[in-house]
Coordinates of C-alpha atoms in Angstrom, one line a residue:
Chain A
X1 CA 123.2 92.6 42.5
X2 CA 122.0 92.4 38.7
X3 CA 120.5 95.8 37.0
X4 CA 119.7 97.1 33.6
X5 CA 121.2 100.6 33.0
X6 CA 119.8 102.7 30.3
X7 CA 122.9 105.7 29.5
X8 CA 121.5 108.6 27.7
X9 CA 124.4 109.6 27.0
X10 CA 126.5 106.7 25.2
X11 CA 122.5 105.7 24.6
X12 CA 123.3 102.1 25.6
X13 CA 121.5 99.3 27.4
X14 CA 124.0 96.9 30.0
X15 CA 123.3 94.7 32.1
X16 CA 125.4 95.2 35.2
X17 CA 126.2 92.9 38.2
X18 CA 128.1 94.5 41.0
X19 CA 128.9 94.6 45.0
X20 CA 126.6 97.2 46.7
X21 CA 123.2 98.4 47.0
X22 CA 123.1 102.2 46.9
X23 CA 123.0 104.4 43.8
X24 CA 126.4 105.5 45.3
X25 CA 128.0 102.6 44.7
X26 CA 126.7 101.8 41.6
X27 CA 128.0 104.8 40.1
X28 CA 131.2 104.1 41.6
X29 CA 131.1 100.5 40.2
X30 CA 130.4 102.5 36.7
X31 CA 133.5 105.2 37.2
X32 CA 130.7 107.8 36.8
X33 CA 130.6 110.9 38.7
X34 CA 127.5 111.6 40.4
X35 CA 128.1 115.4 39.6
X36 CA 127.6 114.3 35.9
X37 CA 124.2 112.1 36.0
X38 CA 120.8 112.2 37.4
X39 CA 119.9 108.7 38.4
X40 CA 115.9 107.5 37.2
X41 CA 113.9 104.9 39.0
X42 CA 110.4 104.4 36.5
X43 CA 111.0 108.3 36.0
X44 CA 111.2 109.0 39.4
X45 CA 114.3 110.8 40.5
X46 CA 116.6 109.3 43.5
X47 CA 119.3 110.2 45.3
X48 CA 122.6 108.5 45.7
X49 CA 121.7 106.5 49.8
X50 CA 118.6 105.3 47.9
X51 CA 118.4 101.2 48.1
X52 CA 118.5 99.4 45.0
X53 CA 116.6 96.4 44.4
X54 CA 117.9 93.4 42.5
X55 CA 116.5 93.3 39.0
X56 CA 115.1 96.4 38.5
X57 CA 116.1 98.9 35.4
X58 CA 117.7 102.6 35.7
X59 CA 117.9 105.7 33.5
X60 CA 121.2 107.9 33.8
X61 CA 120.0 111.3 32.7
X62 CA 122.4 113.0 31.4
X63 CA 123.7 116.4 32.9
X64 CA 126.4 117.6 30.6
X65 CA 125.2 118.4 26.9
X66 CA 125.6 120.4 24.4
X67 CA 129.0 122.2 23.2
Chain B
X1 CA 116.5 110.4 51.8
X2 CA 113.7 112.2 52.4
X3 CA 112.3 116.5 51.6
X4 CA 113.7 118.4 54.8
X5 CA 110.6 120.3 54.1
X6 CA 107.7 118.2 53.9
X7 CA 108.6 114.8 54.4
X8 CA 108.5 113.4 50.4
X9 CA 111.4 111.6 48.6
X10 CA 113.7 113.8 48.0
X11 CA 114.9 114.8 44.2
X12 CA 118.3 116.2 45.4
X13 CA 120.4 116.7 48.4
X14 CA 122.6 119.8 48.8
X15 CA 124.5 121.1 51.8
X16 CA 121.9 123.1 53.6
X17 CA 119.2 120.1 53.4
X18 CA 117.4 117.3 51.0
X19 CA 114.7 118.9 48.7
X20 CA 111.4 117.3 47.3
X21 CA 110.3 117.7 43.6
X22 CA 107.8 120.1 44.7
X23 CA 110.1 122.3 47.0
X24 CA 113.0 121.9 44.6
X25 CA 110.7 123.6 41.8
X26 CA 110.2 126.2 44.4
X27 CA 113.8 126.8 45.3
X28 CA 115.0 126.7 41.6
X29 CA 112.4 129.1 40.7
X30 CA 113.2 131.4 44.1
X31 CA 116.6 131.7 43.4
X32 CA 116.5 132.5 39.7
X33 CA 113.6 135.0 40.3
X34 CA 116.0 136.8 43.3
X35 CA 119.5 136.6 40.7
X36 CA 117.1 139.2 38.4
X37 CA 115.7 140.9 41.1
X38 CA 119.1 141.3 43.1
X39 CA 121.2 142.4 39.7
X40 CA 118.0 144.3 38.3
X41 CA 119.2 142.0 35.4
X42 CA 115.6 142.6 33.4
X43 CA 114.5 146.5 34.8
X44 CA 112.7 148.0 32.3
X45 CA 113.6 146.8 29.1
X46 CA 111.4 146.6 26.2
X47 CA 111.7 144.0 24.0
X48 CA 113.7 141.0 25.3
X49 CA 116.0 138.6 23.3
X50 CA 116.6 135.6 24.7
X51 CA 119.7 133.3 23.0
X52 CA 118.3 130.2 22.6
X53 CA 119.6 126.5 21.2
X54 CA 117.0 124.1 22.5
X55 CA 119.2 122.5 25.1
X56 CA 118.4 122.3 29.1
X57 CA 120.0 125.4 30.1
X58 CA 118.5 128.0 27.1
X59 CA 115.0 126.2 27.5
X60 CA 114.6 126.7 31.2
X61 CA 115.6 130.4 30.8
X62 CA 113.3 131.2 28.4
X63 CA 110.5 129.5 30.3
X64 CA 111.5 131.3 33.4
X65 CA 111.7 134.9 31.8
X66 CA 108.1 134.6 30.3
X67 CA 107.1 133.3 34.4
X68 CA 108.6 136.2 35.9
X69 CA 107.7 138.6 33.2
X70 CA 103.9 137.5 34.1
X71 CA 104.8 137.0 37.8
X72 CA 105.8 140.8 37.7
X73 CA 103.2 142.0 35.3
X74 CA 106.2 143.2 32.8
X75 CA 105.1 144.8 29.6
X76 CA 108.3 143.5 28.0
X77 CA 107.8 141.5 24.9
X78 CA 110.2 139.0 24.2
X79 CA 111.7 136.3 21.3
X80 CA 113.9 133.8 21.0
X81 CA 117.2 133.7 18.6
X82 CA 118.8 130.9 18.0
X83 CA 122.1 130.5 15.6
X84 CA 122.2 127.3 13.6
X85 CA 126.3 126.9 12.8
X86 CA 125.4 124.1 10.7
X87 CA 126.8 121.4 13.0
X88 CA 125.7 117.7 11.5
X89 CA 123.7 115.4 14.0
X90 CA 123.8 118.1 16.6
X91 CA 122.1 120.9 15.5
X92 CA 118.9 120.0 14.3
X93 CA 117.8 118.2 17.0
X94 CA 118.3 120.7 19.3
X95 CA 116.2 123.8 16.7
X96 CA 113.8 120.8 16.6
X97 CA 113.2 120.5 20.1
X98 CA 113.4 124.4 20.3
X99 CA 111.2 125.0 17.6
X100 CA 108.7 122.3 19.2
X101 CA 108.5 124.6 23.0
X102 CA 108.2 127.8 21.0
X103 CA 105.2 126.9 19.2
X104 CA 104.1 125.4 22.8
X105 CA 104.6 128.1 24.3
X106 CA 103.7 130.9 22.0
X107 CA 107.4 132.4 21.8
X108 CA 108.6 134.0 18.5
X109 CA 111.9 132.1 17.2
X110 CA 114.5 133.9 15.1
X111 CA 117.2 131.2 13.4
X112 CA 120.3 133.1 11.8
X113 CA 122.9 130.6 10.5
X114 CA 126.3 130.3 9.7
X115 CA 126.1 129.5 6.3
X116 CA 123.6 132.7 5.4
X117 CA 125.9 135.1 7.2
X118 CA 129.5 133.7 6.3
X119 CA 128.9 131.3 3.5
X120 CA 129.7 128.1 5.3
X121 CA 128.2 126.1 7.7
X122 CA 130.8 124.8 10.3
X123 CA 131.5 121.7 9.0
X124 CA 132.6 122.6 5.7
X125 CA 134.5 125.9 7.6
X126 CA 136.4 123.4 9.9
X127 CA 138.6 121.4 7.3
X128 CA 139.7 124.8 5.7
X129 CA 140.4 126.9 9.1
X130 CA 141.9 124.0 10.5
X131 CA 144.4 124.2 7.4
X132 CA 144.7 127.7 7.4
X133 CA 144.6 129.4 10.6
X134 CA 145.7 126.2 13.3
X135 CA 142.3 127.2 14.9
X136 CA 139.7 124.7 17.3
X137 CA 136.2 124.7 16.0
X138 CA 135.7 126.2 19.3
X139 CA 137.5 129.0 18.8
X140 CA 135.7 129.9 15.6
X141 CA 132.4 128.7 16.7
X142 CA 132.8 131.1 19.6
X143 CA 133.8 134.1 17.5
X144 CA 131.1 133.8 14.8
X145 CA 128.2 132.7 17.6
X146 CA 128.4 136.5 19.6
X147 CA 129.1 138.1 16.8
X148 CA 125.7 136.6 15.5
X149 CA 123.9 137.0 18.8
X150 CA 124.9 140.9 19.5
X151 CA 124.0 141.8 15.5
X152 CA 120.4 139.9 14.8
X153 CA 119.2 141.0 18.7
X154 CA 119.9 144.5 17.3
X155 CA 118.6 144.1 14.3
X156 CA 115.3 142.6 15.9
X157 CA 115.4 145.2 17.9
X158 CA 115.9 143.8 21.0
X159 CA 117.5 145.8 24.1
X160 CA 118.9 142.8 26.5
X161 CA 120.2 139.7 25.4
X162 CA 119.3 136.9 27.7
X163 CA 121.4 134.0 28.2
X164 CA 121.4 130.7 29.8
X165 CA 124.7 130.7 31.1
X166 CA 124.8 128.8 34.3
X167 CA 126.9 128.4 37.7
X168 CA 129.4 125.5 35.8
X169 CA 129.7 127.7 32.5
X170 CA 130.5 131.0 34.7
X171 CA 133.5 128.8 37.1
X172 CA 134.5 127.3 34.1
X173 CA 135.6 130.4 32.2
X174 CA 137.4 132.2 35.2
X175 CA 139.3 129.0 35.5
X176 CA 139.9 129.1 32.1
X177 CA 140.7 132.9 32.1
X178 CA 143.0 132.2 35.0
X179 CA 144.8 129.1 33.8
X180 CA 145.2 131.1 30.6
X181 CA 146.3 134.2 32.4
X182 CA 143.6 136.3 30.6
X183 CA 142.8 138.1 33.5
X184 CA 142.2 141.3 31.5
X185 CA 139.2 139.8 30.3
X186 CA 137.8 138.6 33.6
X187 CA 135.8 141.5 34.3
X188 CA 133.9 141.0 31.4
X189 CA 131.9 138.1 33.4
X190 CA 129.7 137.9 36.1
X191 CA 126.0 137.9 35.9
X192 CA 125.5 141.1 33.7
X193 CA 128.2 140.5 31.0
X194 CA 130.3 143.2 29.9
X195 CA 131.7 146.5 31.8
X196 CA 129.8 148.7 30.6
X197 CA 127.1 150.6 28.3
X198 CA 128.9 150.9 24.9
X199 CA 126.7 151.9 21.8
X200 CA 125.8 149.1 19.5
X201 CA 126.4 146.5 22.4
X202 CA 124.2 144.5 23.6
X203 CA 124.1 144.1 27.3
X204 CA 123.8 140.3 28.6
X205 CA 122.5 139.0 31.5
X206 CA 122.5 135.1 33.0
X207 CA 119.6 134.7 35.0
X208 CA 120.8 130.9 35.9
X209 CA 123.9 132.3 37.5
X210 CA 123.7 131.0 40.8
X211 CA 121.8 127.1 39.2
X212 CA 124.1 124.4 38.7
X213 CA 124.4 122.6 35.6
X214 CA 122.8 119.7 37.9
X215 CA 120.1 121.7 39.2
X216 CA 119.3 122.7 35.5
X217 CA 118.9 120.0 33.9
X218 CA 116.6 118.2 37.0
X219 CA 114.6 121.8 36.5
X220 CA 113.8 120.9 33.0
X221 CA 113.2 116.9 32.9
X222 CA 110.7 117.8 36.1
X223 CA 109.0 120.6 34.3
X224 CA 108.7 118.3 31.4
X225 CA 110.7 119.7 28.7
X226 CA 111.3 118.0 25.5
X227 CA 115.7 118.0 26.0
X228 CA 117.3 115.6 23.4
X229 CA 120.4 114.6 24.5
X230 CA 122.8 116.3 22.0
X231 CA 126.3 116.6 22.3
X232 CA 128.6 118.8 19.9
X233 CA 131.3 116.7 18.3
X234 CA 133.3 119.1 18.2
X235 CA 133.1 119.9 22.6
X236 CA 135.6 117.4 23.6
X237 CA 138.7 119.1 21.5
X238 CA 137.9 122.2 23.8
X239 CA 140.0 123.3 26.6
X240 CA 136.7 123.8 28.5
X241 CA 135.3 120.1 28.1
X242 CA 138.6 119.3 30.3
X243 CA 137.9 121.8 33.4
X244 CA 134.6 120.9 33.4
X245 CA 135.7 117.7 34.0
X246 CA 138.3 118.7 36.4
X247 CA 135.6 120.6 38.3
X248 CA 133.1 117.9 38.4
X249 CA 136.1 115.9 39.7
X250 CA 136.5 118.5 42.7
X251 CA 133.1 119.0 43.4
X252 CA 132.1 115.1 44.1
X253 CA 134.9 115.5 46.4
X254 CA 134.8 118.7 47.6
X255 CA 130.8 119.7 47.6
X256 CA 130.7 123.4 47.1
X257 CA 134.0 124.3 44.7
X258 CA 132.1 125.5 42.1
X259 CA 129.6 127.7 44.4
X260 CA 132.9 128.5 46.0
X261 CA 134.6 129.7 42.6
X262 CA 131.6 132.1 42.1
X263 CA 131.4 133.6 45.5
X264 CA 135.3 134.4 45.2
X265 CA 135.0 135.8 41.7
X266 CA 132.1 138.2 42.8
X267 CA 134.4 139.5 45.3
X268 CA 137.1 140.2 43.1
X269 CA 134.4 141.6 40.2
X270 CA 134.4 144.9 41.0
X271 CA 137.9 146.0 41.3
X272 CA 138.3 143.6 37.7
X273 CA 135.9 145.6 36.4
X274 CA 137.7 149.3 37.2
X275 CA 140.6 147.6 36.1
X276 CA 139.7 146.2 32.6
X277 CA 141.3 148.6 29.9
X278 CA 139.5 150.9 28.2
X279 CA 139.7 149.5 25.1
X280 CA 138.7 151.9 22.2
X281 CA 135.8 150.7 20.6
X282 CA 135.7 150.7 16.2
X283 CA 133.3 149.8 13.5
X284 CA 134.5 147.3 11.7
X285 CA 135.5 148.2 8.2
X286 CA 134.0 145.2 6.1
X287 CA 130.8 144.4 8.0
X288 CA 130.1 147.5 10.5
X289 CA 129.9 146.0 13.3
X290 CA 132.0 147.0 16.8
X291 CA 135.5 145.9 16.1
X292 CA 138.5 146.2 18.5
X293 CA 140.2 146.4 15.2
X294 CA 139.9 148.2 11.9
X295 CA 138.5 144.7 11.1
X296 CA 136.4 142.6 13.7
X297 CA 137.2 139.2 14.4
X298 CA 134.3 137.3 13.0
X299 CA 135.5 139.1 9.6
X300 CA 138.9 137.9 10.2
X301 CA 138.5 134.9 10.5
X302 CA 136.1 134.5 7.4
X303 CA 138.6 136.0 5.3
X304 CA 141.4 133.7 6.8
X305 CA 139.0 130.2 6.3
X306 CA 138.2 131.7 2.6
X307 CA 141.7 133.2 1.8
X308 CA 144.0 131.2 3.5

């Protein structure tokens, strides 16, 4: 599956391709830990079973900021 | 995954059930409101300080207070006080985001800096300490930051200092405190900091006690809040950016560590707190402000950046 990941926090734009279809396993693909992002879908939150579709474009809000 | 309540997408799964953005907002909202309620942590104070940066965590707090304070029909006034330390592509996006939501939101902001009460703002301090005294930015940072806090809510007169301390700040330190075997310190924490009334301290209180950092920072991007991401440079030389790590580690493994951590500390708080020394409490001789010392640390440490 091919998607477009936006990271707020290294505030970079990839293109991805990876085994899987769950926000689960993307973020496992990634090496992130779910405890550390909030995953947005056209600025709608989901969870980690939701279903990705091929092609679309995701926002990883950041949790941890500041010092 | 869908709300356990009402059927809608769900914004967030925990252990007792999958919550919807509206019944998230409500739970959020519920549990901060009980944490004040349950720890009287607002009572009858006057005129309320809350510490503020423009991040998630201080943001949400401060929009919270003012809710309950109307909720409750509270006569307390309140204002924000934020400390600038002078931190280069950091700081001024957070007071610019804070200064934004005050203005919003009709809140009075108070900025004290760094370089107005020590002469130096923390980048030009870190070179020198780092020289002089072997320090971390954090441990300076730290230092000056309360001692800034307790002095300019006094001197606005404020009665309570409110903080946006949440559940991942508050396991973070008593791991810290523990892996550091600074257990004397421990029953400092908890969600009304300190041990006690002591004249010329300024009692805190962490309403977001029982919020995750994740449940904070959904709070805020689904209330709307203008949140830059901002990181300190300076956070990753910490000790505490690598138990947070550590603990965010544990808790995708292991859901509920961190509530966990909490729950056992809370236990434990009030024989820590009959057991923290009485410490005798000074003024500080250069700047008159409590000391433990003839000399309080935040003057220390000026006088070791500046004199070496």
């Amino acid at each position: 599956m091919k998607l477009t990941i936006f990271n707020e926090r290294t505030q970079t734009t990839t293109a991805v391709q990876f085994k899987g279809n769950t926000v689960t396993e993307l973020l496992n693909h990634l090496s992130i830990n779910p405890e550390t992002v909030i995953v947005l879908r056209k600025e709608e939150v989901i969870t980690a079973e939701e279903t990705l579709q091929e092609g679309e474009e995701l926002y990883l809000l950041s949790v941890i900021s500041g010092g | 995954m869908q709300c356990g309540k009402c059927g809608q997408p769900a914004v967030l799964v925990l252990q007792h059930g999958n919550l919807c953005k509206k019944h998230f907002l409500n739970y959020f909202e519920d549990k901060v409101f009980k944490t004040i309620n349950r720890y009287h942590l607002i009572g009858r104070a006057e005129n309320l300080c809350v510490a503020t940066s423009g991040g998630k965590d201080s943001l949400t707090v401060l929009h919270l207070t003012q809710k309950y304070l109307k909720k409750y029909k509270l006569k307390a006034t309140l204002f924000a006080l934020a400390i600038d330390e002078g931190i280069a592509d950091y700081r001024e996006k957070t007071l610019s985001d804070l200064q934004e939501f005050c203005k919003k939101n009709k809140v009075k902001l108070k900025i004290v800096s760094f370089k107005d009460e020590f002469g130096l703002e923390l980048n030009q301090a870190f070179p020198k300490f780092k020289t002089n005294t072997n320090k971390k930015p954090c441990n300076v940072c730290g230092v000056w930051r309360r001692y800034l806090l307790n002095k300019y809510a006094k001197k606005f007169g404020a009665k309570l200092i409110i903080t946006g301390h949440n559940l991942d700040d508050e396991a973070q330190v008593i791991l810290m405190n523990i892996f550091k075997a600074n257990t004397k310190l421990a029953g400092r924490l908890g969600p009304i900091s300190g041990t006690g009334e002591q004249e010329g301290f300024i009692q805190r209180v962490k309403p977001l006690y029982f919020c995750t950092e994740k449940e904070v920072r959904l709070y805020a991007y689904l209330k709307g809040f203008k949140v830059h991401f901002a990181e300190c440079p300076y956070s990753q030389q910490g000790y505490r950016h690598h138990i947070q790590a550590m603990l965010n580690d544990f808790e995708n493994q292991y859901a509920g560590t961190k509530q966990g951590i909490i729950n056992s500390f809370l236990e434990l708080l009030p024989q820590l707190k009959q057991a923290e020394p009485t410490a005798q409490i000074k003024v500080c001789k250069r700047c008159q402000e409590l000391a433990n010392q003839d000399v309080c640390n935040a003057c220390k440490l000026k006088e070791a950046i500046i004199h070496g």
